[in-house]
Tab-separated table of C-alpha atoms in Angstrom:
chain	number	residue	atom	x	y	z
A	103	MET	CA	-0.057	-0.107	0.236
A	104	ASN	CA	2.731	2.328	0.679
A	105	PHE	CA	4.036	1.815	-2.767
A	106	ILE	CA	0.607	2.291	-3.775
A	107	ASN	CA	0.662	5.824	-2.503
A	108	GLN	CA	4.256	6.592	-3.345
A	109	LEU	CA	3.814	5.860	-7.052
A	110	LEU	CA	0.628	8.349	-6.839
A	111	SER	CA	1.836	10.789	-4.854
A	112	GLU	CA	4.864	10.938	-8.025
A	113	PHE	CA	2.070	10.839	-10.520
A	114	SER	CA	0.405	13.726	-9.099
A	115	SER	CA	3.300	15.705	-8.793
A	116	LEU	CA	4.491	14.939	-12.287
A	117	ALA	CA	1.101	15.464	-13.589
A	118	TRP	CA	1.213	19.097	-12.316
A	119	GLY	CA	4.748	19.549	-13.250
A	120	LEU	CA	6.366	22.092	-15.378
A	121	PRO	CA	5.316	20.404	-18.876
A	122	LEU	CA	1.797	20.769	-17.312
A	123	LEU	CA	2.518	24.394	-16.417
A	124	ILE	CA	4.364	25.172	-19.981
A	125	LEU	CA	1.070	23.916	-21.921
A	126	LEU	CA	-0.959	26.128	-19.384
A	127	ILE	CA	0.948	29.311	-19.391
A	128	GLY	CA	2.429	29.206	-22.367
A	129	GLY	CA	-0.606	28.132	-24.495
A	130	GLY	CA	-2.438	31.242	-22.644
A	131	LEU	CA	0.309	33.806	-23.870
A	132	TYR	CA	-0.058	32.680	-27.049
A	133	LEU	CA	-4.127	33.281	-26.914
A	134	LEU	CA	-3.493	35.985	-24.913
A	135	ILE	CA	-1.323	37.519	-27.648
A	136	ARG	CA	-3.577	35.736	-30.605
A	137	SER	CA	-6.238	37.818	-29.323
A	138	HIS	CA	-4.644	41.138	-29.007
A	139	PHE	CA	-5.095	41.223	-25.475
A	140	ALA	CA	-9.120	41.239	-26.254
A	141	PRO	CA	-10.528	39.800	-22.893
A	142	PHE	CA	-9.157	43.168	-21.849
A	143	ARG	CA	-10.542	45.317	-24.111
A	144	TYR	CA	-13.629	44.201	-23.344
A	145	LEU	CA	-13.871	44.009	-19.875
A	146	GLY	CA	-16.682	46.797	-19.765
A	147	HIS	CA	-18.754	44.902	-22.305
A	148	ALA	CA	-18.610	41.539	-20.443
A	149	LEU	CA	-20.002	43.513	-17.142
A	150	ASN	CA	-22.766	44.521	-19.349
A	151	ILE	CA	-23.246	40.862	-20.723
A	152	LEU	CA	-22.696	39.769	-16.971
A	153	ARG	CA	-25.517	42.172	-15.676
A	154	GLY	CA	-28.476	40.717	-18.490
A	155	LYS	CA	-28.646	43.373	-20.688
A	156	TYR	CA	-27.864	41.230	-23.743
A	157	ASP	CA	-29.955	38.033	-22.093
A	158	ASP	CA	-32.631	36.605	-24.519
A	159	PRO	CA	-34.608	33.892	-22.718
A	160	ASN	CA	-35.475	32.117	-26.344
A	161	ASP	CA	-31.639	31.615	-27.042
A	162	PRO	CA	-30.701	28.131	-26.576
A	163	GLY	CA	-29.216	26.403	-23.425
A	164	ASP	CA	-30.278	25.997	-19.740
A	165	ILE	CA	-28.561	29.146	-17.733
A	166	SER	CA	-28.156	32.420	-17.700
A	167	HIS	CA	-24.797	34.196	-18.256
A	168	PHE	CA	-24.682	35.343	-14.725
A	169	GLN	CA	-25.676	31.735	-13.418
A	170	ALA	CA	-22.974	29.936	-15.822
A	171	LEU	CA	-20.351	32.480	-14.339
A	172	THR	CA	-21.672	31.908	-10.457
A	173	THR	CA	-21.467	27.999	-11.270
A	174	ALA	CA	-17.771	27.519	-12.449
A	175	LEU	CA	-16.958	30.116	-9.397
A	176	SER	CA	-18.667	27.976	-7.338
A	177	ALA	CA	-16.199	25.347	-8.301
A	178	THR	CA	-13.401	27.291	-8.499
A	179	VAL	CA	-13.695	29.602	-5.113
A	180	GLY	CA	-12.850	27.078	-2.393
A	181	MET	CA	-10.153	25.435	-0.416
A	182	GLY	CA	-7.560	26.607	-3.345
A	183	ASN	CA	-7.889	30.293	-2.457
A	184	ILE	CA	-8.063	29.862	1.533
A	185	ALA	CA	-5.576	26.940	2.116
A	186	GLY	CA	-4.080	26.674	-1.048
A	187	VAL	CA	-2.691	30.120	-0.978
A	188	ALA	CA	-1.325	30.029	2.653
A	189	VAL	CA	0.780	26.565	1.654
A	190	ALA	CA	2.172	29.154	-1.483
A	191	ILE	CA	2.875	31.872	1.292
A	192	SER	CA	4.226	29.432	3.804
A	193	ILE	CA	6.781	28.046	1.132
A	194	GLY	CA	7.447	30.624	-1.231
A	195	GLY	CA	6.921	34.330	0.749
A	196	PRO	CA	5.264	37.254	-0.455
A	197	GLY	CA	6.460	36.897	-3.902
A	198	ALA	CA	4.660	33.957	-4.538
A	199	VAL	CA	1.354	36.359	-4.770
A	200	PHE	CA	2.567	38.026	-7.901
A	201	TRP	CA	3.486	34.950	-9.841
A	202	MET	CA	-0.577	33.916	-8.832
A	203	TRP	CA	-1.769	37.311	-10.200
A	204	LEU	CA	0.141	36.812	-13.497
A	205	SER	CA	-1.249	33.268	-13.568
A	206	ALA	CA	-4.704	34.651	-13.312
A	207	ILE	CA	-3.939	37.194	-16.139
A	208	ILE	CA	-2.884	34.483	-18.614
A	209	GLY	CA	-6.162	32.307	-17.303
A	210	MET	CA	-8.084	35.045	-18.499
A	211	SER	CA	-7.320	34.903	-21.711
A	212	THR	CA	-7.757	31.043	-21.619
A	213	LYS	CA	-11.223	31.075	-20.210
A	214	PHE	CA	-12.232	33.159	-22.814
A	215	PHE	CA	-11.390	31.089	-25.633
A	216	THR	CA	-12.170	27.670	-24.284
A	217	SER	CA	-15.858	28.929	-23.352
A	218	THR	CA	-16.249	30.586	-26.576
A	219	LEU	CA	-15.694	27.299	-28.288
A	220	ALA	CA	-17.726	25.701	-25.773
A	221	ILE	CA	-20.667	27.777	-27.085
A	222	MET	CA	-19.248	27.769	-30.877
A	223	PHE	CA	-19.452	23.820	-30.924
A	224	ARG	CA	-22.441	22.907	-28.810
A	225	GLY	CA	-22.876	19.518	-29.984
A	226	LYS	CA	-26.033	17.054	-28.607
A	227	ASP	CA	-26.159	14.363	-26.431
A	228	SER	CA	-27.984	10.724	-26.736
A	229	ASN	CA	-31.336	12.330	-25.909
A	230	GLY	CA	-30.433	14.921	-28.550
A	231	ASP	CA	-30.273	18.020	-25.795
A	232	ILE	CA	-27.633	20.666	-26.280
A	233	GLN	CA	-24.546	20.221	-24.290
A	234	GLY	CA	-21.404	22.226	-24.227
A	235	GLY	CA	-17.607	21.350	-23.570
A	236	PRO	CA	-14.435	20.477	-24.326
A	237	MET	CA	-15.477	16.746	-25.208
A	238	TYR	CA	-17.996	18.361	-27.598
A	239	PHE	CA	-15.876	21.127	-29.047
A	240	ILE	CA	-13.261	18.557	-29.649
A	241	THR	CA	-15.439	16.366	-31.896
A	242	GLU	CA	-17.664	18.945	-33.302
A	243	GLY	CA	-14.421	21.767	-33.935
A	244	LEU	CA	-11.718	19.340	-34.982
A	245	GLY	CA	-13.834	16.302	-36.169
A	246	LYS	CA	-14.573	12.539	-35.405
A	247	SER	CA	-11.140	11.321	-35.801
A	248	TRP	CA	-10.056	13.296	-32.496
A	249	LYS	CA	-12.920	11.570	-30.711
A	250	PRO	CA	-9.985	9.745	-28.848
A	251	LEU	CA	-8.947	12.745	-26.977
A	252	ALA	CA	-13.067	13.826	-26.121
A	253	VAL	CA	-12.841	10.039	-24.359
A	254	PHE	CA	-9.848	10.432	-22.966
A	255	PHE	CA	-10.441	14.162	-21.338
A	256	SER	CA	-14.381	12.511	-19.990
A	257	PHE	CA	-12.031	9.440	-18.628
A	258	CYS	CA	-10.420	11.786	-16.824
A	259	GLY	CA	-12.887	14.186	-15.689
A	260	LEU	CA	-15.150	11.077	-14.332
A	261	ILE	CA	-12.601	10.660	-11.720
A	262	GLY	CA	-11.105	14.212	-11.305
A	263	ALA	CA	-15.115	16.219	-10.328
A	264	LEU	CA	-15.095	13.263	-7.620
A	265	PRO	CA	-15.136	15.376	-4.367
A	266	VAL	CA	-12.986	13.731	-2.201
A	267	PHE	CA	-10.115	16.213	-1.593
A	268	ASN	CA	-12.786	19.137	-0.829
A	269	VAL	CA	-15.076	16.987	1.798
A	270	ASN	CA	-11.769	15.743	3.309
A	271	GLN	CA	-10.267	19.482	3.689
A	272	LEU	CA	-13.873	20.247	5.044
A	273	THR	CA	-14.146	18.109	7.427
A	274	GLN	CA	-10.502	18.829	8.404
A	275	ALA	CA	-11.932	22.776	8.928
A	276	LEU	CA	-14.762	21.559	10.932
A	277	ASN	CA	-12.610	19.562	13.115
A	278	ASP	CA	-9.855	22.113	13.548
A	279	ILE	CA	-11.596	25.293	14.129
A	280	LEU	CA	-15.567	24.103	15.009
A	281	LEU	CA	-15.357	20.941	17.007
A	282	ILE	CA	-12.231	20.089	18.512
A	283	PRO	CA	-11.679	23.646	20.191
A	284	ASN	CA	-14.621	23.194	21.691
A	285	GLY	CA	-13.857	19.618	23.962
A	286	VAL	CA	-15.809	17.694	21.050
A	287	GLU	CA	-13.390	14.455	20.252
A	288	VAL	CA	-13.455	14.187	16.989
A	289	GLY	CA	-13.117	10.694	15.311
A	290	LEU	CA	-14.991	8.114	12.891
A	291	LYS	CA	-18.813	8.736	14.223
A	292	THR	CA	-18.268	12.516	14.074
A	293	ASN	CA	-16.880	12.014	10.474
A	294	ILE	CA	-19.948	9.778	9.286
A	295	ILE	CA	-22.249	12.652	11.030
A	296	ILE	CA	-20.225	15.403	8.902
A	297	GLY	CA	-20.490	12.960	5.588
A	298	LEU	CA	-24.385	12.058	5.866
A	299	ILE	CA	-25.101	16.158	6.508
A	300	LEU	CA	-23.159	16.578	3.505
A	301	ILE	CA	-24.616	14.242	1.694
A	302	SER	CA	-28.046	15.079	2.687
A	303	ILE	CA	-27.359	19.002	1.568
A	304	THR	CA	-25.569	17.837	-2.201
A	305	ALA	CA	-28.234	15.219	-2.910
A	306	LEU	CA	-30.931	17.960	-2.714
A	307	VAL	CA	-29.123	20.474	-4.897
A	308	ILE	CA	-27.681	17.772	-7.687
A	309	LEU	CA	-30.428	15.568	-8.237
A	310	GLY	CA	-32.372	18.825	-9.635
A	311	GLY	CA	-29.864	18.951	-12.385
A	312	ILE	CA	-28.015	21.994	-13.715
A	313	LYS	CA	-30.553	24.575	-13.445
A	314	ARG	CA	-31.104	23.744	-9.948
A	315	ILE	CA	-27.186	23.943	-9.592
A	316	GLY	CA	-27.002	27.405	-11.438
A	317	THR	CA	-29.781	28.537	-9.302
A	318	VAL	CA	-28.038	27.728	-5.649
A	319	ALA	CA	-24.690	28.833	-6.782
A	320	SER	CA	-25.598	32.423	-8.244
A	321	ARG	CA	-27.096	32.815	-4.378
A	322	LEU	CA	-24.580	31.685	-2.217
A	323	VAL	CA	-21.254	32.781	-4.541
A	324	PRO	CA	-21.551	36.287	-4.342
A	325	SER	CA	-22.790	36.578	-0.853
A	326	MET	CA	-19.956	34.350	0.157
A	327	VAL	CA	-17.922	36.295	-1.588
A	328	PHE	CA	-18.736	39.484	-0.168
A	329	LEU	CA	-18.817	38.285	3.084
A	330	TYR	CA	-15.108	37.182	2.928
A	331	PHE	CA	-14.258	40.507	1.198
A	332	ILE	CA	-15.555	42.135	4.584
A	333	LEU	CA	-14.235	40.123	6.655
A	334	VAL	CA	-10.895	41.117	5.273
A	335	ILE	CA	-10.994	44.755	5.171
A	336	ILE	CA	-11.831	44.518	8.560
A	337	ILE	CA	-8.479	42.964	8.867
A	338	LEU	CA	-7.007	45.048	6.799
A	339	ILE	CA	-8.089	48.279	8.600
A	340	ALA	CA	-6.571	46.681	11.922
A	341	HIS	CA	-3.406	46.335	9.930
A	342	TYR	CA	-3.591	49.848	7.602
A	343	ASP	CA	-0.075	50.784	8.657
A	344	VAL	CA	1.765	47.889	6.868
A	345	LEU	CA	-0.814	47.037	4.215
A	346	GLY	CA	1.705	49.090	1.836
A	347	TYR	CA	4.567	47.590	3.286
A	348	TYR	CA	3.485	43.885	2.144
A	349	LEU	CA	2.016	45.297	-1.366
A	350	LYS	CA	5.378	46.580	-2.096
A	351	LEU	CA	6.926	43.099	-0.357
A	352	ILE	CA	4.269	41.458	-2.937
A	353	PHE	CA	6.590	42.985	-6.097
A	354	ILE	CA	10.086	42.943	-4.485
A	355	ASP	CA	9.746	39.257	-3.027
A	356	ALA	CA	8.624	38.186	-6.584
A	357	PHE	CA	12.004	37.953	-8.152
A	358	ALA	CA	13.916	37.695	-5.020
A	359	ALA	CA	12.786	34.120	-3.262
A	360	ASN	CA	14.340	35.240	-0.083
A	361	TYR	CA	11.714	32.768	1.767
A	362	TYR	CA	12.017	29.608	-0.122
A	363	PRO	CA	14.365	26.691	0.968
A	364	LYS	CA	17.176	27.313	-0.302
A	365	ASP	CA	18.442	24.044	-1.235
A	366	ASP	CA	15.705	23.490	-4.069
A	367	THR	CA	17.157	23.816	-7.167
A	368	PHE	CA	14.671	23.570	-9.429
A	369	LEU	CA	14.284	25.052	-12.846
A	370	GLY	CA	17.839	26.205	-11.736
A	371	GLY	CA	17.527	28.124	-8.575
A	372	VAL	CA	15.022	29.511	-5.946
A	373	LEU	CA	13.881	31.994	-8.404
A	374	GLY	CA	12.665	29.115	-10.677
A	375	ALA	CA	11.237	27.255	-8.011
A	376	LEU	CA	9.144	30.089	-6.820
A	377	ILE	CA	7.771	30.968	-9.980
A	378	LEU	CA	6.751	27.526	-10.529
A	379	HIS	CA	4.944	27.272	-7.381
A	380	GLY	CA	3.347	30.535	-7.749
A	381	ILE	CA	2.195	29.500	-11.202
A	382	LYS	CA	1.096	26.123	-10.307
A	383	ARG	CA	-1.119	27.704	-6.885
A	384	GLY	CA	-2.743	30.064	-9.245
A	385	ALA	CA	-3.415	27.463	-12.178
A	386	PHE	CA	-5.015	24.873	-9.528
A	387	SER	CA	-6.836	27.710	-7.831
A	388	ASN	CA	-9.035	29.480	-11.115
A	389	GLU	CA	-8.614	26.034	-13.494
A	390	ALA	CA	-8.048	28.105	-16.504
A	391	GLY	CA	-6.949	25.407	-19.269
A	392	ILE	CA	-8.481	22.711	-17.322
A	393	GLY	CA	-11.778	22.116	-19.366
A	394	THR	CA	-14.294	22.155	-15.854
A	395	ALA	CA	-15.722	25.813	-16.497
A	396	PRO	CA	-16.441	25.212	-20.412
A	397	MET	CA	-18.843	22.660	-19.037
A	398	ALA	CA	-20.835	25.324	-17.315
A	399	HIS	CA	-21.078	28.230	-19.421
A	400	GLY	CA	-21.945	25.353	-22.161
A	401	ALA	CA	-25.223	25.354	-20.851
A	402	ALA	CA	-25.411	29.285	-20.778
A	403	LYS	CA	-28.724	30.747	-22.861
A	404	THR	CA	-27.230	32.609	-25.740
A	405	ASP	CA	-26.271	32.367	-29.926
A	406	GLU	CA	-23.491	34.604	-29.267
A	407	PRO	CA	-20.139	32.345	-28.407
A	408	ILE	CA	-18.218	35.771	-27.904
A	409	ARG	CA	-20.449	37.088	-25.129
A	410	GLU	CA	-20.199	33.630	-22.892
A	411	GLY	CA	-16.296	34.206	-23.336
A	412	LEU	CA	-16.574	37.221	-22.289
A	413	VAL	CA	-18.333	35.791	-19.196
A	414	ALA	CA	-15.562	33.154	-18.476
A	415	MET	CA	-12.670	35.477	-18.568
A	416	LEU	CA	-13.759	36.857	-15.551
A	417	GLY	CA	-13.958	33.800	-13.509
A	418	PRO	CA	-10.188	33.705	-12.627
A	419	ALA	CA	-10.078	38.145	-12.282
A	420	ILE	CA	-12.297	37.595	-9.345
A	421	ASP	CA	-10.973	33.418	-8.164
A	422	THR	CA	-7.380	34.954	-7.896
A	423	LEU	CA	-6.966	38.473	-8.218
A	424	VAL	CA	-9.722	38.945	-5.610
A	425	VAL	CA	-10.345	36.411	-3.658
A	426	CYS	CA	-6.788	34.801	-3.496
A	427	THR	CA	-4.870	38.238	-2.876
A	428	LEU	CA	-7.739	38.815	0.302
A	429	THR	CA	-6.464	35.797	1.790
A	430	ALA	CA	-3.050	36.699	0.895
A	431	LEU	CA	-3.155	39.980	2.249
A	432	ALA	CA	-4.960	38.781	5.385
A	433	ILE	CA	-2.542	36.194	6.331
A	434	LEU	CA	0.689	38.880	5.453
A	435	VAL	CA	-0.146	41.774	7.438
A	436	THR	CA	-1.244	40.105	10.331
A	437	GLY	CA	2.419	38.213	9.931
A	438	VAL	CA	1.006	34.860	11.278
A	439	TRP	CA	3.338	33.451	8.079
A	440	GLU	CA	6.172	34.069	10.436
A	441	THR	CA	5.025	33.677	13.684
A	442	THR	CA	3.208	30.304	13.468
A	443	SER	CA	3.693	26.829	12.489
A	444	ASN	CA	0.599	26.577	11.050
A	445	ASN	CA	-0.290	25.575	7.277
A	446	GLY	CA	-3.244	25.784	5.085
A	447	VAL	CA	-6.238	26.298	6.195
A	448	SER	CA	-5.076	26.286	9.656
A	449	LEU	CA	-2.915	29.558	8.677
A	450	THR	CA	-5.645	31.312	7.490
A	451	ALA	CA	-7.652	30.563	10.583
A	452	SER	CA	-4.866	31.895	12.666
A	453	ALA	CA	-5.070	35.483	10.329
A	454	PHE	CA	-8.941	35.766	11.240
A	455	ALA	CA	-8.419	34.837	14.681
A	456	ASP	CA	-5.152	37.346	14.912
A	457	VAL	CA	-7.577	40.299	14.640
A	458	MET	CA	-11.439	38.739	15.565
A	459	PRO	CA	-10.127	36.472	18.328
A	460	VAL	CA	-13.382	35.328	19.475
A	461	TYR	CA	-15.577	35.107	16.355
A	462	GLY	CA	-12.954	35.413	13.105
A	463	LYS	CA	-12.193	31.425	12.975
A	464	TYR	CA	-16.292	31.000	12.647
A	465	LEU	CA	-17.110	33.420	10.221
A	466	LEU	CA	-14.260	32.086	8.466
A	467	LEU	CA	-15.276	28.666	8.799
A	468	VAL	CA	-18.941	29.775	7.252
A	469	CYS	CA	-17.091	30.837	4.048
A	470	ILE	CA	-15.375	27.997	4.050
A	471	ALA	CA	-18.688	25.833	4.611
A	472	VAL	CA	-20.209	27.362	2.043
A	473	PHE	CA	-17.227	27.626	-0.559
A	474	SER	CA	-16.927	24.079	-0.438
A	475	MET	CA	-20.361	23.113	-0.625
A	476	SER	CA	-20.966	25.096	-3.408
A	477	SER	CA	-17.818	23.411	-5.198
A	478	LEU	CA	-19.522	20.161	-4.575
A	479	PHE	CA	-22.624	21.080	-6.387
A	480	SER	CA	-20.530	22.007	-9.612
A	481	TYR	CA	-17.821	19.252	-9.821
A	482	SER	CA	-21.348	16.754	-9.429
A	483	TYR	CA	-22.493	18.639	-12.674
A	484	TYR	CA	-18.998	17.970	-14.355
A	485	GLY	CA	-19.068	14.094	-13.723
A	486	THR	CA	-22.440	13.628	-15.396
A	487	LYS	CA	-21.333	15.498	-18.306
A	488	CYS	CA	-18.412	13.423	-18.540
A	489	MET	CA	-20.756	10.166	-17.850
A	490	SER	CA	-23.228	11.583	-20.640
A	491	PHE	CA	-20.780	11.574	-22.997
A	492	LEU	CA	-18.766	8.217	-22.407
A	493	PHE	CA	-21.982	6.368	-22.093
A	494	GLY	CA	-24.772	7.942	-23.068
A	495	ALA	CA	-27.596	10.792	-21.317
A	496	ASP	CA	-29.829	8.135	-19.671
A	497	LYS	CA	-26.663	6.260	-17.490
A	498	LYS	CA	-25.453	10.298	-16.317
A	499	HIS	CA	-27.665	9.846	-13.213
A	500	TYR	CA	-26.040	6.898	-12.193
A	501	TYR	CA	-22.519	9.239	-11.430
A	502	ASN	CA	-24.994	11.412	-8.816
A	503	TYR	CA	-24.921	7.674	-6.728
A	504	PHE	CA	-21.375	6.874	-6.732
A	505	TYR	CA	-20.494	10.947	-6.375
A	506	ILE	CA	-22.690	11.144	-3.094
A	507	LEU	CA	-21.425	8.032	-1.649
A	508	SER	CA	-17.598	9.392	-2.447
A	509	ILE	CA	-18.744	12.013	-0.034
A	510	LEU	CA	-19.233	9.660	3.042
A	511	ILE	CA	-15.650	8.111	1.513
A	512	GLY	CA	-13.982	11.814	1.888
A	513	ALA	CA	-15.347	12.623	4.986
A	514	THR	CA	-14.535	9.383	7.059
A	515	THR	CA	-10.978	8.278	5.695
A	516	SER	CA	-7.680	10.077	5.243
A	517	LEU	CA	-7.135	8.564	1.569
A	518	SER	CA	-4.221	10.260	0.300
A	519	MET	CA	-3.771	7.778	-2.040
A	520	MET	CA	-7.464	8.639	-3.779
A	521	ILE	CA	-6.583	12.280	-3.281
A	522	ASN	CA	-3.452	12.472	-5.167
A	523	LEU	CA	-4.884	9.832	-7.930
A	524	ILE	CA	-8.299	12.956	-8.286
A	525	ASP	CA	-5.544	15.616	-8.487
A	526	GLY	CA	-2.758	13.583	-11.245
A	527	VAL	CA	-5.946	12.972	-13.546
A	528	PHE	CA	-7.747	16.233	-12.947
A	529	ALA	CA	-4.517	18.215	-13.985
A	530	LEU	CA	-4.350	15.352	-17.569
A	531	MET	CA	-8.306	16.831	-18.145
A	532	ALA	CA	-5.975	19.955	-19.439
A	533	ILE	CA	-4.023	18.188	-21.864
A	534	PRO	CA	-7.509	17.395	-24.298
A	535	THR	CA	-8.569	21.233	-23.432
A	536	MET	CA	-5.444	22.884	-24.398
A	537	VAL	CA	-4.576	21.393	-27.276
A	538	ALA	CA	-7.812	21.424	-29.035
A	539	THR	CA	-8.316	25.180	-27.685
A	540	ILE	CA	-4.683	26.008	-29.138
A	541	ILE	CA	-5.983	24.498	-32.357
A	542	LEU	CA	-9.298	26.193	-32.687
A	543	ALA	CA	-7.848	29.313	-31.462
A	544	PRO	CA	-8.063	31.003	-35.396
A	545	LYS	CA	-11.579	30.188	-35.543
A	546	VAL	CA	-12.166	32.366	-32.524
A	547	THR	CA	-10.270	35.499	-33.293
A	548	LYS	CA	-12.342	35.452	-36.599
A	549	GLU	CA	-15.502	35.157	-34.376
A	550	LEU	CA	-14.511	37.966	-32.319
A	551	LYS	CA	-13.735	40.235	-35.323
A	552	ARG	CA	-17.471	39.504	-36.772
A	553	TYR	CA	-18.878	39.741	-33.042
A	554	THR	CA	-17.584	43.812	-32.848
A	555	LYS	CA	-18.576	44.496	-36.063
A	556	ARG	CA	-22.201	43.499	-35.759
A	557	MET	CA	-21.697	45.661	-32.006
A	558	LYS	CA	-20.289	48.718	-34.420
A	559	GLY	CA	-22.923	48.445	-36.503
A	560	SER	CA	-25.843	47.997	-34.098
């Protein structure tokens, strides 16, 4: 078992290694240049689309632009933003945040292209219903001969969408922040109770399909991001005297790598390792190029692919540039990254407890719980999409039962083997997504030119 565990750990590290990051970041840079920085030039227009200015209830699709974005965000805004940022800072220091920002800026371009393609090349499932996502834009955009690539994506998606990691981390947060400090003895019994509660809530939402998921996500995600924003603002106000210093340090330390372990020679030195670590954390957080978000955006009610691409590009901005930055600043200004040995979610909890000693960590727990729960809703949808593509739309509901069962497994075991497996295959989803997106990029840029001409003429 130890050998298998070690093997899967190495598989996960390899999958999230340098070649994948070159594909994600290098491919994203290519798309950014290819589009002449369109995602940033049309930022105002994207916000108007999101507000519903161009919504037409008669357009094909299941959910609104806003619901599509919040569904995609409900998957990406989670433990990566709260625990992942803490890990990045504890290993790489303040400079890691700069490279997370860079990955988000590039990721905005990637999300624009992948989600535009999800609408441009929507296909039909075995029931004849319109569907979108990488598996469909691969087969519809590149042709049936590319179907093995779509099958590879869907197979990886079946495993990668399982909620074991998210549930495991949420259970740990509930134990560490709520139960243990209040004298509750945690163990298998308490973990089973947590698992059953999560199953009940998740089943209630996901068995209603994408429309119910979109409705719930559109209500939960904005309110929790707002609450998290307010809580961090309170922390920043309490430490306003050092805020400027740490903002400056993020930029200075990005090229100094003062805090990275000095024996790390990957990429030829500590600076290279810091860049790699920061970009990896950013990519892991906003999932740009992985192929998950296009499955949500592919369900949007629209007949204009560019509009959905512009809405989708706001995802990495909210996820990484806003939520991850809030977490980073809270950890930095309170100084807990230097004064405690805590890591992950416990480090973020220490930052909140520093300014709000009585209730801070409990309010953080509310944010963690809602972020994690909303992730459970979205990932179930991604898994059923992959199941439907591989085995037919009439079989997709079977995935939900397996998904619900895996919640209990995630809550009751440490499951490092399963987590490494899911982590690894999740990363592998980026290969077919990015390869197809890069090949189809010229079609997106042509569609963008046609769209801008139509908008100017209207």
